[in-house]
Amino acid sequence: MNFPFFIARRYFSSKKKKSFISLISNISMLGVGVGTMALVIVLSVFNGMEELNRQLFRSFDPDLKITPAKGKRIDVTPALLTKIKQTKGVKFATQVIEDNALARYGDRRVVVKLKGVDSTYEQRHQLDTALVYGTVQVMADGEPKAVVGATVQQLLSINPNDILTPLELWYPRSDTRSLNLNSPDAFNQQIIRVGGVYMLELRFDDYVIVPLDFAAELLGYGTQRSSFELQLQPNADADAIKSDLEKSLGDTFVIRTRDEQNADLLRAIRLEKLFVTVTLGLIVLVAAVNIFFSLSMLVIEKRDDIKMLFAMGATSSMVKRIFLFEGGLVAFSGAAVGLVLGVIVCWAQQTYGLVSMGMVSSLVDAYPVKMVWQDFLITAFLVVSVTIIVSFLPAKRAAEMG
């Protein structure tokens, strides 16, 4: 056995330590344990929130989205469609027209995001699990239907069972020189009936999804499109397919993966995770200060033993390692307990949902939790780094006693 580690272990487990030193050492272990447990739990919760958002993205956003590099519209040609559809790994290529429009239902009005889609949208089955009424069919028995988000339904008080009141959609005409809000002739107008209602999350629930031809006529797009939404084959590599499309389509288009489409939100979650990690790291730092004091007093208490070790031929580096190991044992004991308790709490939350979201309309009943082994490495690295830093000075003082 390594001699410095052997001596450090004896000091750590010795029952002859002064009671005050023992108390500080135990407080240090408790602090490290609490900090470690808190880090594991909080990091796992942020992982769960990130995964929950990704599940929401999968219910609405495509695997890849193609938009024009300049402007808002794409001139669709048969050659362009062929290039996209024949790319290896692409399952569906949905033509999309998207713009803001004014929705009116009865005497209520609200600005919505209008999204026109072709028939492949229904075959993607993305919104099926989010439906609260009807179906995701934008054409039924030859009649156009609208699928609206829950926010739109609530703001307009839409009753899907009311067949007498249609949903009106208005969009400013492009052939008018000036816009007169009081003149109906200044707007293109279309009526459509609601065939489905979905509920995901506020940022997705303000859409009205309609047939592609309906949106093209209302918005005046003709054969132009806003974007192409691609659904890939199962287990396809989105990054590799994105690279292939960039080579075949050139720099006139911007192609983004699902994470890139929601980069701002994911970046915000990761920044919050970073700041919380730093904040909770301060708890470990406070516990490490206690390790510093306990080691300093232990050096004073064991000064006779240190002199004896030097007399027996011990080197300064050997004595220094003894107290570095001592600090490590205190920290790792607390960290091990904290890791175990953190894993148990996260497992219990995953299995039983102990802490609920506290909202009736939330998508999940309990806080989502996802344990990732990288978080354990981050926590262990943090504990090791702080322990080495705070243990170095007492260990150096012990080494200088010779």
mmCIF file of C-alpha atoms in Angstrom:
data_model
loop_
_atom_site.group_PDB
_atom_site.id
_atom_site.type_symbol
_atom_site.label_atom_id
_atom_site.label_comp_id
_atom_site.label_asym_id
_atom_site.label_seq_id
_atom_site.Cartn_x
_atom_site.Cartn_y
_atom_site.Cartn_z
ATOM 1 C CA MET A 1 0.000 0.000 0.000
ATOM 2 C CA ASN A 2 1.143 3.547 -0.719
ATOM 3 C CA PHE A 3 2.738 4.769 2.530
ATOM 4 C CA PRO A 4 1.375 8.377 2.489
ATOM 5 C CA PHE A 5 -2.105 7.039 1.733
ATOM 6 C CA PHE A 6 -1.786 4.488 4.568
ATOM 7 C CA ILE A 7 -0.905 7.222 7.086
ATOM 8 C CA ALA A 8 -3.688 9.491 5.757
ATOM 9 C CA ARG A 9 -6.219 6.687 6.109
ATOM 10 C CA ARG A 10 -5.133 6.085 9.700
ATOM 11 C CA TYR A 11 -5.529 9.787 10.490
ATOM 12 C CA PHE A 12 -8.926 9.795 8.804
ATOM 13 C CA SER A 13 -10.276 6.813 10.730
ATOM 14 C CA SER A 14 -8.508 7.551 14.011
ATOM 15 C CA LYS A 15 -10.795 7.940 17.044
ATOM 16 C CA LYS A 16 -8.143 9.831 18.990
ATOM 17 C CA LYS A 17 -8.539 13.049 17.046
ATOM 18 C CA LYS A 18 -9.534 16.060 19.103
ATOM 19 C CA SER A 19 -13.313 16.346 19.199
ATOM 20 C CA PHE A 20 -13.322 19.849 17.667
ATOM 21 C CA ILE A 21 -11.174 18.732 14.721
ATOM 22 C CA SER A 22 -13.420 15.710 14.277
ATOM 23 C CA LEU A 23 -16.496 17.959 14.313
ATOM 24 C CA ILE A 24 -15.082 20.254 11.608
ATOM 25 C CA SER A 25 -14.075 17.233 9.538
ATOM 26 C CA ASN A 26 -17.602 15.816 9.783
ATOM 27 C CA ILE A 27 -19.100 19.181 8.884
ATOM 28 C CA SER A 28 -16.805 19.264 5.858
ATOM 29 C CA MET A 29 -17.975 15.835 4.723
ATOM 30 C CA LEU A 30 -21.606 16.844 5.258
ATOM 31 C CA GLY A 31 -21.142 20.049 3.257
ATOM 32 C CA VAL A 32 -19.455 18.243 0.380
ATOM 33 C CA GLY A 33 -22.174 15.588 0.452
ATOM 34 C CA VAL A 34 -25.012 18.142 0.369
ATOM 35 C CA GLY A 35 -23.312 20.130 -2.400
ATOM 36 C CA THR A 36 -22.668 17.016 -4.459
ATOM 37 C CA MET A 37 -26.242 15.774 -4.030
ATOM 38 C CA ALA A 38 -27.636 19.187 -4.984
ATOM 39 C CA LEU A 39 -25.430 19.339 -8.076
ATOM 40 C CA VAL A 40 -26.495 15.884 -9.254
ATOM 41 C CA ILE A 41 -30.192 16.627 -8.714
ATOM 42 C CA VAL A 42 -30.201 20.077 -10.301
ATOM 43 C CA LEU A 43 -28.113 19.022 -13.307
ATOM 44 C CA SER A 44 -30.429 16.044 -13.824
ATOM 45 C CA VAL A 45 -33.496 18.310 -13.674
ATOM 46 C CA PHE A 46 -31.999 20.628 -16.305
ATOM 47 C CA ASN A 47 -31.232 17.583 -18.458
ATOM 48 C CA GLY A 48 -34.855 16.513 -18.034
ATOM 49 C CA MET A 49 -36.117 19.965 -19.028
ATOM 50 C CA GLU A 50 -33.889 19.949 -22.107
ATOM 51 C CA GLU A 51 -35.139 16.487 -23.089
ATOM 52 C CA LEU A 52 -38.760 17.568 -22.525
ATOM 53 C CA ASN A 53 -38.257 20.526 -24.864
ATOM 54 C CA ARG A 54 -36.719 18.227 -27.454
ATOM 55 C CA GLN A 55 -39.816 16.032 -27.240
ATOM 56 C CA LEU A 56 -41.947 19.115 -27.867
ATOM 57 C CA PHE A 57 -39.749 20.040 -30.824
ATOM 58 C CA ARG A 58 -40.190 16.547 -32.272
ATOM 59 C CA SER A 59 -43.985 16.976 -32.074
ATOM 60 C CA PHE A 60 -43.950 20.132 -34.190
ATOM 61 C CA ASP A 61 -40.622 20.967 -35.839
ATOM 62 C CA PRO A 62 -39.205 18.936 -38.753
ATOM 63 C CA ASP A 63 -35.940 17.012 -38.687
ATOM 64 C CA LEU A 64 -34.509 19.482 -41.236
ATOM 65 C CA LYS A 65 -35.846 22.803 -42.461
ATOM 66 C CA ILE A 66 -34.826 24.451 -45.723
ATOM 67 C CA THR A 67 -35.329 28.225 -45.968
ATOM 68 C CA PRO A 68 -34.046 30.826 -48.468
ATOM 69 C CA ALA A 69 -30.761 32.496 -47.591
ATOM 70 C CA LYS A 70 -32.195 35.823 -48.763
ATOM 71 C CA GLY A 71 -35.788 36.968 -48.630
ATOM 72 C CA LYS A 72 -38.823 35.023 -47.440
ATOM 73 C CA ARG A 73 -39.841 33.039 -50.528
ATOM 74 C CA ILE A 74 -38.544 30.101 -52.535
ATOM 75 C CA ASP A 75 -39.244 29.739 -56.251
ATOM 76 C CA VAL A 76 -40.160 26.077 -56.550
ATOM 77 C CA THR A 77 -38.984 24.239 -59.673
ATOM 78 C CA PRO A 78 -39.270 20.541 -60.598
ATOM 79 C CA ALA A 79 -35.460 20.271 -60.490
ATOM 80 C CA LEU A 80 -35.356 21.632 -56.944
ATOM 81 C CA LEU A 81 -38.080 19.242 -55.766
ATOM 82 C CA THR A 82 -36.269 16.304 -57.367
ATOM 83 C CA LYS A 83 -32.969 17.168 -55.648
ATOM 84 C CA ILE A 84 -34.632 17.365 -52.255
ATOM 85 C CA LYS A 85 -36.838 14.267 -52.537
ATOM 86 C CA GLN A 86 -34.090 12.068 -53.983
ATOM 87 C CA THR A 87 -31.585 12.901 -51.249
ATOM 88 C CA LYS A 88 -30.727 9.692 -49.406
ATOM 89 C CA GLY A 89 -32.419 9.518 -46.014
ATOM 90 C CA VAL A 90 -35.299 11.905 -46.774
ATOM 91 C CA LYS A 91 -38.699 10.313 -46.135
ATOM 92 C CA PHE A 92 -41.070 13.257 -46.621
ATOM 93 C CA ALA A 93 -40.476 16.725 -48.056
ATOM 94 C CA THR A 94 -43.357 18.993 -47.060
ATOM 95 C CA GLN A 95 -43.870 22.258 -48.931
ATOM 96 C CA VAL A 96 -44.742 25.035 -46.485
ATOM 97 C CA ILE A 97 -46.124 28.559 -46.717
ATOM 98 C CA GLU A 98 -45.946 30.481 -43.460
ATOM 99 C CA ASP A 99 -46.824 34.050 -42.552
ATOM 100 C CA ASN A 100 -48.804 36.080 -40.032
ATOM 101 C CA ALA A 101 -52.514 36.602 -40.661
ATOM 102 C CA LEU A 102 -55.550 38.000 -38.889
ATOM 103 C CA ALA A 103 -57.996 35.372 -37.627
ATOM 104 C CA ARG A 104 -61.606 36.227 -36.830
ATOM 105 C CA TYR A 105 -64.194 34.025 -35.180
ATOM 106 C CA GLY A 106 -67.522 35.602 -34.325
ATOM 107 C CA ASP A 107 -66.725 39.010 -32.864
ATOM 108 C CA ARG A 108 -63.202 38.094 -31.729
ATOM 109 C CA ARG A 109 -59.969 38.788 -33.601
ATOM 110 C CA VAL A 110 -56.345 37.791 -33.078
ATOM 111 C CA VAL A 111 -53.137 37.709 -35.113
ATOM 112 C CA VAL A 112 -52.015 34.121 -35.736
ATOM 113 C CA LYS A 113 -49.214 32.295 -37.496
ATOM 114 C CA LEU A 114 -50.740 30.805 -40.619
ATOM 115 C CA LYS A 115 -49.055 27.669 -41.914
ATOM 116 C CA GLY A 116 -50.022 26.080 -45.215
ATOM 117 C CA VAL A 117 -48.873 22.473 -45.720
ATOM 118 C CA ASP A 118 -49.231 19.850 -48.421
ATOM 119 C CA SER A 119 -50.607 16.320 -48.024
ATOM 120 C CA THR A 120 -47.326 14.862 -46.726
ATOM 121 C CA TYR A 121 -47.798 16.776 -43.460
ATOM 122 C CA GLU A 122 -50.536 14.374 -42.356
ATOM 123 C CA GLN A 123 -48.285 11.386 -43.077
ATOM 124 C CA ARG A 124 -45.641 12.706 -40.654
ATOM 125 C CA HIS A 125 -48.011 12.063 -37.695
ATOM 126 C CA GLN A 126 -46.163 14.584 -35.543
ATOM 127 C CA LEU A 127 -49.185 16.246 -33.976
ATOM 128 C CA ASP A 128 -51.160 13.056 -33.379
ATOM 129 C CA THR A 129 -50.167 12.775 -29.718
ATOM 130 C CA ALA A 130 -50.904 16.477 -29.081
ATOM 131 C CA LEU A 131 -54.464 16.475 -30.423
ATOM 132 C CA VAL A 132 -57.251 17.356 -28.002
ATOM 133 C CA TYR A 133 -59.996 17.395 -30.642
ATOM 134 C CA GLY A 134 -60.502 16.103 -34.173
ATOM 135 C CA THR A 135 -57.783 14.944 -36.546
ATOM 136 C CA VAL A 136 -54.709 16.320 -38.287
ATOM 137 C CA GLN A 137 -56.452 16.429 -41.662
ATOM 138 C CA VAL A 138 -56.253 19.661 -43.615
ATOM 139 C CA MET A 139 -58.473 18.198 -46.330
ATOM 140 C CA ALA A 140 -61.554 16.108 -45.491
ATOM 141 C CA ASP A 141 -64.131 15.049 -48.120
ATOM 142 C CA GLY A 142 -62.717 17.604 -50.504
ATOM 143 C CA GLU A 143 -63.233 20.457 -48.041
ATOM 144 C CA PRO A 144 -60.304 22.386 -46.492
ATOM 145 C CA LYS A 145 -59.985 22.146 -42.718
ATOM 146 C CA ALA A 146 -57.917 24.078 -40.197
ATOM 147 C CA VAL A 147 -55.965 22.588 -37.311
ATOM 148 C CA VAL A 148 -55.540 25.269 -34.648
ATOM 149 C CA GLY A 149 -53.411 25.542 -31.524
ATOM 150 C CA ALA A 150 -54.995 25.669 -28.084
ATOM 151 C CA THR A 151 -53.982 29.319 -27.621
ATOM 152 C CA VAL A 152 -55.825 30.329 -30.786
ATOM 153 C CA GLN A 153 -58.878 28.339 -29.707
ATOM 154 C CA GLN A 154 -58.938 30.006 -26.295
ATOM 155 C CA LEU A 155 -58.390 33.563 -27.572
ATOM 156 C CA LEU A 156 -61.107 33.221 -30.217
ATOM 157 C CA SER A 157 -63.401 30.979 -28.118
ATOM 158 C CA ILE A 158 -63.635 28.534 -31.025
ATOM 159 C CA ASN A 159 -66.245 25.802 -30.709
ATOM 160 C CA PRO A 160 -65.193 23.031 -33.118
ATOM 161 C CA ASN A 161 -68.689 21.525 -32.958
ATOM 162 C CA ASP A 162 -70.300 24.748 -34.199
ATOM 163 C CA ILE A 163 -70.748 24.160 -37.927
ATOM 164 C CA LEU A 164 -72.477 27.513 -38.477
ATOM 165 C CA THR A 165 -69.591 29.800 -37.451
ATOM 166 C CA PRO A 166 -66.526 29.522 -39.723
ATOM 167 C CA LEU A 167 -63.022 30.736 -38.988
ATOM 168 C CA GLU A 168 -62.207 33.810 -41.084
ATOM 169 C CA LEU A 169 -58.626 34.521 -42.143
ATOM 170 C CA TRP A 170 -57.542 37.933 -43.419
ATOM 171 C CA TYR A 171 -54.297 39.000 -45.090
ATOM 172 C CA PRO A 172 -53.338 42.402 -46.582
ATOM 173 C CA ARG A 173 -53.519 42.490 -50.362
ATOM 174 C CA SER A 174 -50.219 43.074 -52.140
ATOM 175 C CA ASP A 175 -51.758 45.032 -55.030
ATOM 176 C CA THR A 176 -52.914 47.975 -52.901
ATOM 177 C CA ARG A 177 -50.685 51.034 -52.590
ATOM 178 C CA SER A 178 -51.928 51.988 -49.121
ATOM 179 C CA LEU A 179 -53.486 49.891 -46.395
ATOM 180 C CA ASN A 180 -56.884 51.068 -45.145
ATOM 181 C CA LEU A 181 -57.734 49.023 -42.086
ATOM 182 C CA ASN A 182 -61.368 50.050 -42.289
ATOM 183 C CA SER A 183 -61.801 48.813 -45.839
ATOM 184 C CA PRO A 184 -62.559 45.104 -46.395
ATOM 185 C CA ASP A 185 -61.211 45.482 -49.956
ATOM 186 C CA ALA A 186 -57.715 45.977 -48.528
ATOM 187 C CA PHE A 187 -57.575 42.352 -47.405
ATOM 188 C CA ASN A 188 -57.751 38.927 -48.971
ATOM 189 C CA GLN A 189 -60.335 36.939 -47.042
ATOM 190 C CA GLN A 190 -60.972 33.214 -46.772
ATOM 191 C CA ILE A 191 -63.229 31.136 -44.546
ATOM 192 C CA ILE A 192 -62.458 27.665 -43.259
ATOM 193 C CA ARG A 193 -63.859 25.322 -40.652
ATOM 194 C CA VAL A 194 -61.845 23.930 -37.746
ATOM 195 C CA GLY A 195 -61.238 20.200 -37.963
ATOM 196 C CA GLY A 196 -58.732 19.724 -35.128
ATOM 197 C CA VAL A 197 -57.254 21.348 -32.045
ATOM 198 C CA TYR A 198 -53.829 20.544 -30.603
ATOM 199 C CA MET A 199 -52.043 21.608 -27.421
ATOM 200 C CA LEU A 200 -48.272 21.560 -27.020
ATOM 201 C CA GLU A 201 -46.738 24.712 -25.539
ATOM 202 C CA LEU A 202 -47.344 28.443 -25.828
ATOM 203 C CA ARG A 203 -44.694 29.022 -28.499
ATOM 204 C CA PHE A 204 -46.304 26.368 -30.732
ATOM 205 C CA ASP A 205 -49.982 26.904 -29.909
ATOM 206 C CA ASP A 206 -50.537 30.125 -31.869
ATOM 207 C CA TYR A 207 -50.535 28.390 -35.272
ATOM 208 C CA VAL A 208 -53.399 27.795 -37.685
ATOM 209 C CA ILE A 209 -52.493 24.959 -40.048
ATOM 210 C CA VAL A 210 -54.351 24.925 -43.380
ATOM 211 C CA PRO A 211 -53.989 23.291 -46.837
ATOM 212 C CA LEU A 212 -51.147 24.578 -49.000
ATOM 213 C CA ASP A 213 -53.369 25.821 -51.867
ATOM 214 C CA PHE A 214 -55.637 27.611 -49.393
ATOM 215 C CA ALA A 215 -52.661 29.477 -47.877
ATOM 216 C CA ALA A 216 -51.155 30.229 -51.315
ATOM 217 C CA GLU A 217 -54.400 31.864 -52.465
ATOM 218 C CA LEU A 218 -54.907 33.848 -49.260
ATOM 219 C CA LEU A 219 -51.311 35.046 -48.951
ATOM 220 C CA GLY A 220 -50.725 35.522 -52.667
ATOM 221 C CA TYR A 221 -47.756 33.150 -52.857
ATOM 222 C CA GLY A 222 -48.733 31.414 -56.094
ATOM 223 C CA THR A 223 -46.147 28.696 -56.741
ATOM 224 C CA GLN A 224 -43.671 30.164 -54.257
ATOM 225 C CA ARG A 225 -43.031 28.624 -50.836
ATOM 226 C CA SER A 226 -41.637 29.780 -47.504
ATOM 227 C CA SER A 227 -39.712 26.599 -46.702
ATOM 228 C CA PHE A 228 -39.394 22.859 -47.058
ATOM 229 C CA GLU A 229 -39.803 20.680 -43.963
ATOM 230 C CA LEU A 230 -38.060 17.329 -44.177
ATOM 231 C CA GLN A 231 -38.846 14.241 -42.170
ATOM 232 C CA LEU A 232 -35.998 11.734 -42.308
ATOM 233 C CA GLN A 233 -35.926 7.973 -42.317
ATOM 234 C CA PRO A 234 -35.703 6.342 -38.865
ATOM 235 C CA ASN A 235 -32.155 6.435 -37.411
ATOM 236 C CA ALA A 236 -30.957 8.679 -40.253
ATOM 237 C CA ASP A 237 -28.043 11.007 -39.539
ATOM 238 C CA ALA A 238 -29.493 14.527 -39.748
ATOM 239 C CA ASP A 239 -26.066 16.191 -39.863
ATOM 240 C CA ALA A 240 -24.883 13.987 -42.731
ATOM 241 C CA ILE A 241 -28.069 14.592 -44.739
ATOM 242 C CA LYS A 242 -27.787 18.317 -44.049
ATOM 243 C CA SER A 243 -24.254 18.238 -45.459
ATOM 244 C CA ASP A 244 -25.432 16.383 -48.589
ATOM 245 C CA LEU A 245 -28.219 18.913 -49.158
ATOM 246 C CA GLU A 246 -25.870 21.863 -48.713
ATOM 247 C CA LYS A 247 -23.636 20.419 -51.442
ATOM 248 C CA SER A 248 -26.505 19.771 -53.860
ATOM 249 C CA LEU A 249 -28.536 22.951 -53.231
ATOM 250 C CA GLY A 250 -25.681 25.426 -52.878
ATOM 251 C CA ASP A 251 -25.481 28.550 -50.765
ATOM 252 C CA THR A 252 -28.865 29.978 -51.799
ATOM 253 C CA PHE A 253 -30.552 28.013 -49.010
ATOM 254 C CA VAL A 254 -30.124 27.716 -45.254
ATOM 255 C CA ILE A 255 -30.587 24.203 -43.858
ATOM 256 C CA ARG A 256 -31.055 23.760 -40.126
ATOM 257 C CA THR A 257 -31.466 20.713 -37.911
ATOM 258 C CA ARG A 258 -34.165 20.606 -35.233
ATOM 259 C CA ASP A 259 -31.753 21.756 -32.520
ATOM 260 C CA GLU A 260 -30.553 24.617 -34.727
ATOM 261 C CA GLN A 261 -34.152 25.708 -35.295
ATOM 262 C CA ASN A 262 -34.493 26.081 -31.516
ATOM 263 C CA ALA A 263 -30.933 27.143 -30.752
ATOM 264 C CA ASP A 264 -31.909 30.177 -28.661
ATOM 265 C CA LEU A 265 -34.055 28.185 -26.231
ATOM 266 C CA LEU A 266 -31.518 25.378 -25.863
ATOM 267 C CA ARG A 267 -28.739 27.929 -25.352
ATOM 268 C CA ALA A 268 -30.786 29.605 -22.603
ATOM 269 C CA ILE A 269 -31.315 26.280 -20.822
ATOM 270 C CA ARG A 270 -27.612 25.475 -20.997
ATOM 271 C CA LEU A 271 -26.651 28.919 -19.696
ATOM 272 C CA GLU A 272 -29.042 28.523 -16.763
ATOM 273 C CA LYS A 273 -27.553 25.106 -16.108
ATOM 274 C CA LEU A 274 -24.051 26.600 -16.123
ATOM 275 C CA PHE A 275 -24.915 29.421 -13.723
ATOM 276 C CA VAL A 276 -26.724 27.080 -11.333
ATOM 277 C CA THR A 277 -23.744 24.722 -11.415
ATOM 278 C CA VAL A 278 -21.407 27.586 -10.512
ATOM 279 C CA THR A 279 -23.761 28.715 -7.739
ATOM 280 C CA LEU A 280 -24.046 25.264 -6.218
ATOM 281 C CA GLY A 281 -20.293 24.892 -6.591
ATOM 282 C CA LEU A 282 -20.019 27.615 -3.955
ATOM 283 C CA ILE A 283 -21.576 25.179 -1.469
ATOM 284 C CA VAL A 284 -18.755 22.773 -2.205
ATOM 285 C CA LEU A 285 -16.305 25.658 -1.818
ATOM 286 C CA VAL A 286 -17.700 26.504 1.643
ATOM 287 C CA ALA A 287 -17.312 22.871 2.642
ATOM 288 C CA ALA A 288 -13.783 22.954 1.237
ATOM 289 C CA VAL A 289 -12.959 25.895 3.516
ATOM 290 C CA ASN A 290 -13.879 23.649 6.425
ATOM 291 C CA ILE A 291 -11.516 21.030 5.008
ATOM 292 C CA PHE A 292 -8.788 23.694 4.984
ATOM 293 C CA PHE A 293 -9.352 24.517 8.674
ATOM 294 C CA SER A 294 -9.585 20.871 9.760
ATOM 295 C CA LEU A 295 -6.356 20.018 7.920
ATOM 296 C CA SER A 296 -4.586 23.065 9.371
ATOM 297 C CA MET A 297 -5.516 22.038 12.911
ATOM 298 C CA LEU A 298 -4.625 18.424 12.173
ATOM 299 C CA VAL A 299 -1.148 19.547 11.075
ATOM 300 C CA ILE A 300 -0.741 21.381 14.388
ATOM 301 C CA GLU A 301 -1.998 18.380 16.354
ATOM 302 C CA LYS A 302 0.284 15.936 14.503
ATOM 303 C CA ARG A 303 3.426 18.066 14.534
ATOM 304 C CA ASP A 304 5.219 15.525 16.779
ATOM 305 C CA ASP A 305 4.275 12.710 14.400
ATOM 306 C CA ILE A 306 5.523 14.782 11.458
ATOM 307 C CA LYS A 307 8.894 15.383 13.124
ATOM 308 C CA MET A 308 9.154 11.652 13.845
ATOM 309 C CA LEU A 309 8.431 10.860 10.184
ATOM 310 C CA PHE A 310 11.212 13.220 9.102
ATOM 311 C CA ALA A 311 13.552 11.593 11.631
ATOM 312 C CA MET A 312 12.725 8.197 10.097
ATOM 313 C CA GLY A 313 13.728 9.458 6.647
ATOM 314 C CA ALA A 314 10.450 10.769 5.219
ATOM 315 C CA THR A 315 10.801 13.447 2.543
ATOM 316 C CA SER A 316 8.906 16.727 2.334
ATOM 317 C CA SER A 317 6.925 15.510 -0.689
ATOM 318 C CA MET A 318 5.893 12.359 1.206
ATOM 319 C CA VAL A 319 4.578 14.378 4.164
ATOM 320 C CA LYS A 320 2.795 16.743 1.782
ATOM 321 C CA ARG A 321 1.042 13.815 0.086
ATOM 322 C CA ILE A 322 -0.134 12.503 3.470
ATOM 323 C CA PHE A 323 -2.213 15.603 4.112
ATOM 324 C CA LEU A 324 -3.317 15.915 0.507
ATOM 325 C CA PHE A 325 -4.627 12.358 0.776
ATOM 326 C CA GLU A 326 -6.263 13.243 4.097
ATOM 327 C CA GLY A 327 -8.137 16.138 2.498
ATOM 328 C CA GLY A 328 -9.094 13.915 -0.424
ATOM 329 C CA LEU A 329 -10.498 11.217 1.877
ATOM 330 C CA VAL A 330 -12.668 13.756 3.682
ATOM 331 C CA ALA A 331 -13.944 15.225 0.392
ATOM 332 C CA PHE A 332 -14.457 11.940 -1.427
ATOM 333 C CA SER A 333 -16.301 10.390 1.489
ATOM 334 C CA GLY A 334 -18.799 13.229 1.424
ATOM 335 C CA ALA A 335 -18.941 13.243 -2.376
ATOM 336 C CA ALA A 336 -19.591 9.483 -2.532
ATOM 337 C CA VAL A 337 -22.481 9.782 -0.112
ATOM 338 C CA GLY A 338 -23.814 12.805 -2.006
ATOM 339 C CA LEU A 339 -23.621 11.007 -5.342
ATOM 340 C CA VAL A 340 -25.468 7.978 -3.989
ATOM 341 C CA LEU A 341 -28.184 10.103 -2.370
ATOM 342 C CA GLY A 342 -28.495 12.240 -5.509
ATOM 343 C CA VAL A 343 -28.939 9.179 -7.712
ATOM 344 C CA ILE A 344 -31.550 7.753 -5.312
ATOM 345 C CA VAL A 345 -33.534 11.018 -5.298
ATOM 346 C CA CYS A 346 -33.396 11.288 -9.111
ATOM 347 C CA TRP A 347 -34.454 7.657 -9.515
ATOM 348 C CA ALA A 348 -37.366 8.169 -7.130
ATOM 349 C CA GLN A 349 -38.447 11.270 -9.073
ATOM 350 C CA GLN A 350 -38.245 9.406 -12.377
ATOM 351 C CA THR A 351 -40.151 6.424 -11.015
ATOM 352 C CA TYR A 352 -42.722 7.963 -8.691
ATOM 353 C CA GLY A 353 -42.844 11.667 -9.611
ATOM 354 C CA LEU A 354 -42.413 12.858 -6.032
ATOM 355 C CA VAL A 355 -42.303 16.584 -6.905
ATOM 356 C CA SER A 356 -45.164 17.680 -9.167
ATOM 357 C CA MET A 357 -45.175 20.658 -11.531
ATOM 358 C CA GLY A 358 -48.086 22.167 -9.589
ATOM 359 C CA MET A 359 -49.972 23.217 -12.745
ATOM 360 C CA VAL A 360 -53.151 21.683 -14.096
ATOM 361 C CA SER A 361 -52.303 22.516 -17.719
ATOM 362 C CA SER A 362 -48.677 21.340 -17.647
ATOM 363 C CA LEU A 363 -47.545 18.795 -20.221
ATOM 364 C CA VAL A 364 -46.043 16.535 -17.563
ATOM 365 C CA ASP A 365 -47.270 15.839 -14.036
ATOM 366 C CA ALA A 366 -43.860 15.893 -12.320
ATOM 367 C CA TYR A 367 -40.534 17.612 -12.882
ATOM 368 C CA PRO A 368 -38.645 15.724 -15.613
ATOM 369 C CA VAL A 369 -35.323 14.204 -14.581
ATOM 370 C CA LYS A 370 -32.612 12.667 -16.737
ATOM 371 C CA MET A 371 -29.341 11.381 -15.273
ATOM 372 C CA VAL A 372 -26.277 11.748 -17.514
ATOM 373 C CA TRP A 373 -22.932 10.222 -16.624
ATOM 374 C CA GLN A 374 -21.093 13.349 -17.810
ATOM 375 C CA ASP A 375 -22.689 15.224 -14.918
ATOM 376 C CA PHE A 376 -21.143 12.783 -12.466
ATOM 377 C CA LEU A 377 -17.754 13.439 -14.067
ATOM 378 C CA ILE A 378 -18.291 17.206 -13.809
ATOM 379 C CA THR A 379 -19.215 16.888 -10.142
ATOM 380 C CA ALA A 380 -16.245 14.638 -9.385
ATOM 381 C CA PHE A 381 -13.882 16.988 -11.224
ATOM 382 C CA LEU A 382 -15.224 19.953 -9.265
ATOM 383 C CA VAL A 383 -14.758 18.166 -5.928
ATOM 384 C CA VAL A 384 -11.240 17.005 -6.846
ATOM 385 C CA SER A 385 -10.167 20.455 -8.037
ATOM 386 C CA VAL A 386 -11.464 22.299 -4.989
ATOM 387 C CA THR A 387 -10.045 19.696 -2.591
ATOM 388 C CA ILE A 388 -6.545 19.871 -4.099
ATOM 389 C CA ILE A 389 -6.580 23.663 -3.970
ATOM 390 C CA VAL A 390 -7.657 23.994 -0.337
ATOM 391 C CA SER A 391 -5.500 21.078 0.869
ATOM 392 C CA PHE A 392 -2.313 22.334 -0.716
ATOM 393 C CA LEU A 393 -1.486 25.078 1.831
ATOM 394 C CA PRO A 394 -1.864 22.926 5.011
ATOM 395 C CA ALA A 395 0.073 20.126 3.293
ATOM 396 C CA LYS A 396 2.815 22.575 2.376
ATOM 397 C CA ARG A 397 3.053 23.787 5.973
ATOM 398 C CA ALA A 398 3.384 20.214 7.194
ATOM 399 C CA ALA A 399 6.164 19.600 4.678
ATOM 400 C CA GLU A 400 8.042 22.669 5.907
ATOM 401 C CA MET A 401 8.177 21.382 9.501
ATOM 402 C CA GLY A 402 11.136 19.245 8.623
#
